[in-house]
Amino acid sequence: MHDDEDVRPRDAVQEAVRHWAERYPETQGFSGLVSMIRAYGVAVRSIEIVLRPLGLNLSRYEVLLLLSFTRTGQLPTMRLRDLLMVHGSSVTYLVDKLEAVGLVERRQDPQDGRVLLVCVTDGGRALVDQASLALCAAGFGAFASLTEEQATQLIAILAQVRGSQPVGVAAR
């Protein structure tokens, strides 16, 4: 081994930023984007370690959680699509999987027969409560290592990113 060889594993984000900088200007935005994507992946994996023993993944948990947050325990399929920010076929897939194990059921909207409602069952409510308590106990996986001050800063930064207006898109 040569003295100038680094034996530490390379950080994937730093490596990507190094390659980016060789070809393109403005590394800060790229570094922020790649860092967020990698952190999201780490966070999802750490959350799913907690959810998997309960038969859930993050997407299915999120459906149950959204339904449990409603007063009536139900939402139109298209509203779920919008809240989850996914394609309609993805919502259908998630609901199919949850319905197959009795955690949700589909019903026609009595006020508009064209609208399909997704309704959480008692079993779904019990499971989402169990999963939520397990996530709390685990400190929400990857977020458990953050101090309160760091968590507050992260939340503020992500709120700023979420609230920023994309370039080239007019404000409504």
CSV table of C-alpha atoms in Angstrom, one decimal:
chain,number,residue,atom,x,y,z
A,1,MET,CA,0.0,0.0,0.0
A,2,HIS,CA,1.3,3.5,-0.9
A,3,ASP,CA,1.4,6.2,1.7
A,4,ASP,CA,-0.9,8.4,-0.4
A,5,GLU,CA,-3.7,5.8,-0.6
A,6,ASP,CA,-6.7,6.5,1.5
A,7,VAL,CA,-7.9,3.3,3.2
A,8,ARG,CA,-11.2,4.8,4.4
A,9,PRO,CA,-14.3,4.0,2.4
A,10,ARG,CA,-15.3,6.8,0.2
A,11,ASP,CA,-18.5,8.6,0.9
A,12,ALA,CA,-20.9,8.1,-2.0
A,13,VAL,CA,-22.1,11.8,-1.9
A,14,GLN,CA,-18.6,13.2,-1.8
A,15,GLU,CA,-17.6,10.9,-4.7
A,16,ALA,CA,-20.6,12.0,-6.7
A,17,VAL,CA,-19.9,15.7,-6.0
A,18,ARG,CA,-16.2,15.2,-7.0
A,19,HIS,CA,-17.4,13.8,-10.4
A,20,TRP,CA,-20.0,16.5,-10.8
A,21,ALA,CA,-17.4,19.2,-10.1
A,22,GLU,CA,-15.2,17.9,-12.9
A,23,ARG,CA,-17.9,18.5,-15.5
A,24,TYR,CA,-20.4,21.1,-14.2
A,25,PRO,CA,-20.4,24.3,-12.2
A,26,GLU,CA,-22.4,24.9,-9.0
A,27,THR,CA,-21.6,22.0,-6.7
A,28,GLN,CA,-23.6,23.2,-3.7
A,29,GLY,CA,-27.1,22.6,-5.1
A,30,PHE,CA,-26.0,19.2,-6.5
A,31,SER,CA,-24.4,18.3,-3.2
A,32,GLY,CA,-27.6,19.2,-1.4
A,33,LEU,CA,-29.8,17.2,-3.7
A,34,VAL,CA,-27.6,14.1,-3.6
A,35,SER,CA,-27.2,14.4,0.2
A,36,MET,CA,-31.0,14.6,0.6
A,37,ILE,CA,-31.6,11.6,-1.7
A,38,ARG,CA,-29.0,9.5,0.2
A,39,ALA,CA,-30.4,10.6,3.6
A,40,TYR,CA,-33.9,9.7,2.5
A,41,GLY,CA,-32.8,6.2,1.5
A,42,VAL,CA,-31.0,5.7,4.9
A,43,ALA,CA,-34.1,7.1,6.7
A,44,VAL,CA,-36.5,4.8,4.8
A,45,ARG,CA,-34.4,1.7,5.4
A,46,SER,CA,-34.1,2.5,9.2
A,47,ILE,CA,-37.9,3.1,9.4
A,48,GLU,CA,-38.7,-0.1,7.5
A,49,ILE,CA,-36.5,-2.2,9.9
A,50,VAL,CA,-39.0,-1.2,12.6
A,51,LEU,CA,-42.1,-1.6,10.4
A,52,ARG,CA,-41.2,-4.9,8.7
A,53,PRO,CA,-41.9,-7.2,11.7
A,54,LEU,CA,-45.4,-5.7,11.7
A,55,GLY,CA,-45.9,-6.6,8.0
A,56,LEU,CA,-45.6,-3.0,6.8
A,57,ASN,CA,-43.3,-0.9,4.7
A,58,LEU,CA,-43.2,2.9,4.8
A,59,SER,CA,-45.7,3.3,1.9
A,60,ARG,CA,-48.3,1.0,3.5
A,61,TYR,CA,-47.8,2.6,6.9
A,62,GLU,CA,-48.3,6.1,5.3
A,63,VAL,CA,-51.6,5.0,3.8
A,64,LEU,CA,-52.9,3.7,7.1
A,65,LEU,CA,-51.6,6.8,9.0
A,66,LEU,CA,-53.3,9.2,6.5
A,67,LEU,CA,-56.6,7.4,6.9
A,68,SER,CA,-56.3,7.3,10.7
A,69,PHE,CA,-55.7,11.1,10.7
A,70,THR,CA,-59.1,11.7,9.1
A,71,ARG,CA,-62.3,12.2,11.2
A,72,THR,CA,-64.1,9.4,9.3
A,73,GLY,CA,-61.2,7.0,8.6
A,74,GLN,CA,-61.6,7.3,4.9
A,75,LEU,CA,-60.4,9.2,1.9
A,76,PRO,CA,-61.2,9.1,-1.8
A,77,THR,CA,-58.5,7.2,-3.8
A,78,MET,CA,-57.5,10.3,-5.7
A,79,ARG,CA,-57.1,12.3,-2.5
A,80,LEU,CA,-54.7,9.6,-1.2
A,81,ARG,CA,-52.8,9.9,-4.5
A,82,ASP,CA,-52.4,13.6,-4.0
A,83,LEU,CA,-51.4,13.3,-0.4
A,84,LEU,CA,-48.9,10.5,-1.1
A,85,MET,CA,-47.6,12.3,-4.2
A,86,VAL,CA,-47.6,9.1,-6.3
A,87,HIS,CA,-49.2,7.9,-9.4
A,88,GLY,CA,-52.8,6.6,-9.2
A,89,SER,CA,-51.6,3.1,-10.1
A,90,SER,CA,-49.3,3.1,-7.1
A,91,VAL,CA,-52.2,3.9,-4.8
A,92,THR,CA,-54.2,1.1,-6.3
A,93,TYR,CA,-51.3,-1.3,-5.7
A,94,LEU,CA,-50.9,-0.2,-2.0
A,95,VAL,CA,-54.7,-0.4,-1.3
A,96,ASP,CA,-54.8,-3.8,-3.0
A,97,LYS,CA,-52.1,-5.1,-0.6
A,98,LEU,CA,-53.7,-3.5,2.5
A,99,GLU,CA,-57.1,-4.7,1.5
A,100,ALA,CA,-55.8,-8.3,1.0
A,101,VAL,CA,-54.8,-8.5,4.6
A,102,GLY,CA,-57.9,-6.7,6.0
A,103,LEU,CA,-56.4,-3.4,7.0
A,104,VAL,CA,-58.5,-1.3,4.6
A,105,GLU,CA,-61.6,-1.7,2.5
A,106,ARG,CA,-63.0,0.0,-0.5
A,107,ARG,CA,-66.5,1.5,-0.6
A,108,GLN,CA,-68.4,3.6,-3.0
A,109,ASP,CA,-69.0,7.2,-1.8
A,110,PRO,CA,-72.7,7.3,-0.9
A,111,GLN,CA,-72.8,10.9,-2.1
A,112,ASP,CA,-71.0,10.3,-5.4
A,113,GLY,CA,-71.1,6.8,-6.8
A,114,ARG,CA,-68.2,7.6,-9.2
A,115,VAL,CA,-65.9,8.1,-6.2
A,116,LEU,CA,-64.2,5.2,-4.5
A,117,LEU,CA,-63.3,5.6,-0.8
A,118,VAL,CA,-60.5,3.8,1.0
A,119,CYS,CA,-61.5,3.1,4.6
A,120,VAL,CA,-59.3,1.9,7.4
A,121,THR,CA,-60.6,-1.1,9.3
A,122,ASP,CA,-60.4,-1.6,13.0
A,123,GLY,CA,-57.4,-3.9,12.4
A,124,GLY,CA,-55.8,-1.2,10.3
A,125,ARG,CA,-56.3,1.3,13.1
A,126,ALA,CA,-54.8,-1.0,15.7
A,127,LEU,CA,-51.8,-1.8,13.5
A,128,VAL,CA,-51.0,1.9,12.7
A,129,ASP,CA,-51.1,2.6,16.4
A,130,GLN,CA,-48.8,-0.3,17.1
A,131,ALA,CA,-46.4,0.8,14.3
A,132,SER,CA,-46.5,4.4,15.4
A,133,LEU,CA,-45.6,3.5,19.0
A,134,ALA,CA,-42.8,1.2,17.7
A,135,LEU,CA,-41.4,4.1,15.6
A,136,CYS,CA,-41.5,6.4,18.6
A,137,ALA,CA,-39.7,3.8,20.7
A,138,ALA,CA,-37.0,3.5,18.0
A,139,GLY,CA,-36.6,7.3,17.8
A,140,PHE,CA,-37.7,7.2,14.2
A,141,GLY,CA,-34.7,5.2,13.1
A,142,ALA,CA,-32.0,7.3,11.5
A,143,PHE,CA,-33.3,10.4,13.3
A,144,ALA,CA,-32.6,8.9,16.7
A,145,SER,CA,-29.0,10.1,16.5
A,146,LEU,CA,-30.0,13.8,16.1
A,147,THR,CA,-30.0,16.1,19.1
A,148,GLU,CA,-33.1,18.2,19.6
A,149,GLU,CA,-31.3,21.2,18.2
A,150,GLN,CA,-30.2,19.3,15.1
A,151,ALA,CA,-33.6,17.9,14.5
A,152,THR,CA,-35.1,21.5,14.8
A,153,GLN,CA,-32.5,22.8,12.3
A,154,LEU,CA,-33.2,19.9,9.9
A,155,ILE,CA,-37.0,20.5,10.1
A,156,ALA,CA,-36.5,24.2,9.4
A,157,ILE,CA,-34.2,23.6,6.4
A,158,LEU,CA,-36.5,21.0,4.9
A,159,ALA,CA,-39.4,23.4,5.4
A,160,GLN,CA,-37.5,26.0,3.5
A,161,VAL,CA,-36.7,23.6,0.7
A,162,ARG,CA,-40.4,22.5,0.5
A,163,GLY,CA,-41.6,26.1,0.4
A,164,SER,CA,-39.2,27.3,-2.2
A,165,GLN,CA,-40.6,28.1,-5.6
A,166,PRO,CA,-39.1,26.0,-8.5
A,167,VAL,CA,-37.2,28.0,-11.1
A,168,GLY,CA,-39.4,28.7,-14.1
A,169,VAL,CA,-42.7,28.1,-12.3
A,170,ALA,CA,-45.0,31.1,-11.7
A,171,ALA,CA,-46.5,31.6,-8.3
A,172,ARG,CA,-50.2,31.0,-8.1
